[in-house]
CSV table of C-alpha atoms and ligand atoms in Angstrom, one decimal:
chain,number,residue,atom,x,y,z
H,1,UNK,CA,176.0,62.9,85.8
H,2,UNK,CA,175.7,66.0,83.7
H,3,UNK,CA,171.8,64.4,83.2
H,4,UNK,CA,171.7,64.9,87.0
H,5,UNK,CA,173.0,68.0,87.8
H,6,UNK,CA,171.1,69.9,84.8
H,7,UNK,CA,167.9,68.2,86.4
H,8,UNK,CA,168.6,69.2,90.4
H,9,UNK,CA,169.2,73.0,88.8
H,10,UNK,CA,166.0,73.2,86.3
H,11,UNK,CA,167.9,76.8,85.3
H,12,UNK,CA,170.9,78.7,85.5
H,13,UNK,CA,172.0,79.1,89.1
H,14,UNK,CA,172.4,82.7,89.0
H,15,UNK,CA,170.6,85.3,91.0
H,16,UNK,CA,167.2,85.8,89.3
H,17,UNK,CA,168.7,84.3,85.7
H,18,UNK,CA,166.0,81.8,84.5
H,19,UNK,CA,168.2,80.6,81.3
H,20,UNK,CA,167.6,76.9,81.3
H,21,UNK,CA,169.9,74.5,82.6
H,22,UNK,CA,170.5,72.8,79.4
H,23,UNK,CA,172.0,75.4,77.4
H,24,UNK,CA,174.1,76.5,80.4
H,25,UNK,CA,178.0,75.2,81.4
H,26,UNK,CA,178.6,73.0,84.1
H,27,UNK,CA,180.6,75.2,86.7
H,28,UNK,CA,183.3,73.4,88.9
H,29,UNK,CA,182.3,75.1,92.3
H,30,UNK,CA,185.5,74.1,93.6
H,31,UNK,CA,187.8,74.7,90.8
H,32,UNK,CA,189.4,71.7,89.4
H,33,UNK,CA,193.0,73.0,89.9
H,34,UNK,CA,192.5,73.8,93.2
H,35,UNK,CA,190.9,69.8,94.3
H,36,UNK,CA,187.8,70.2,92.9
H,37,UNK,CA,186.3,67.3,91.9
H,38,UNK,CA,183.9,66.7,88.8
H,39,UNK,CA,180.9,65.3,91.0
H,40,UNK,CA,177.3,66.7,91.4
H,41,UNK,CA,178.3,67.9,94.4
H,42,UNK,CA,180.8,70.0,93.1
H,43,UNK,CA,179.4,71.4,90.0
H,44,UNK,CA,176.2,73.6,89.5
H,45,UNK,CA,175.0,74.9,85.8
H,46,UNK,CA,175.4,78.3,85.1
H,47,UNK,CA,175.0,80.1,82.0
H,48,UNK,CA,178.3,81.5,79.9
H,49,UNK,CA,177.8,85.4,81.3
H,50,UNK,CA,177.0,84.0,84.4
H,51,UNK,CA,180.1,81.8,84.7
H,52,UNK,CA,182.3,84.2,83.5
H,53,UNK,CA,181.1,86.8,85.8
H,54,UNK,CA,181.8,84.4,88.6
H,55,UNK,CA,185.6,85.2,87.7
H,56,UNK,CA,185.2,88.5,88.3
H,57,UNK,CA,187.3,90.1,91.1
H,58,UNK,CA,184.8,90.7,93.8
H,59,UNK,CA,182.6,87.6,93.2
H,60,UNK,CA,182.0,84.6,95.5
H,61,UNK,CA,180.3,81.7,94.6
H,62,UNK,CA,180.0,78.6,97.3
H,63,UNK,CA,178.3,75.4,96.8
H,64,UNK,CA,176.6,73.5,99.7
H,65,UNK,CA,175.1,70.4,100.9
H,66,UNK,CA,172.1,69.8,98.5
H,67,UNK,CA,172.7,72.4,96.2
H,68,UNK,CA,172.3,75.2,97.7
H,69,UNK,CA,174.2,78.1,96.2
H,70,UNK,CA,175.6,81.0,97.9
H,71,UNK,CA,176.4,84.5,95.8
H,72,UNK,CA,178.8,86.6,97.7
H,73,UNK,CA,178.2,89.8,95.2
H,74,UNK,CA,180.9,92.9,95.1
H,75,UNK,CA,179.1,94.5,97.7
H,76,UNK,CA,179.2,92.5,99.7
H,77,UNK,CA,175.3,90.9,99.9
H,78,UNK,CA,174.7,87.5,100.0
H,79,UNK,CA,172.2,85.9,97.5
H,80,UNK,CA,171.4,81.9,98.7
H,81,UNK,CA,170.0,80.5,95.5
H,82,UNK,CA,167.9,76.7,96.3
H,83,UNK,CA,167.9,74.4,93.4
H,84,UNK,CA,164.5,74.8,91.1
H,85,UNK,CA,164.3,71.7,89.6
H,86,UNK,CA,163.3,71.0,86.2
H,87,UNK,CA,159.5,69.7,86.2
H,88,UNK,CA,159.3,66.1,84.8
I,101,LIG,ZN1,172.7,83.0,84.1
């Protein structure tokens, strides 16, 4: 599974971070305390400053059908971030 996910994200998932997916952390999008569940369609790779920054108070991060990521930033601006998968 962590094969899959790393593949459908190429990098991490972070608006314009190009670390690769590999040496990034699978993030529960849905945490797992709160239901979250430890499936590809809950988690999405993001690297260690990215993930931690997701913590931060003003941050928003929601995962979609497909992949598709959606950065809610303290501004308020939303980034919507497709999967870039890793070439074969
Ligand atoms: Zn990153």
């Amino acid at each position: 599974m962590q094969r899959a996910v790393r593949l459908r994200d190429g990098t991490c998932r972070a608006p314009g971070c190009g670390r690769r997916a590999r040496a990034c952390d699978l993030d529960h999008s849905v945490a797992w305390e709160d239901g979250g569940t430890t499936d590809v369609g809950n988690l999405a790779c993001l690297c260690r400053h990215h993930h931690r920054m997701k913590h931060l108070p003003g941050w928003n991060l929601d995962l979609g059908p497909g992949g598709v990521l959606d950065w809610t930033t303290p501004d308020g601006k939303l980034h919507r971030i497709e999967p870039d998968p890793a070439p074969f």
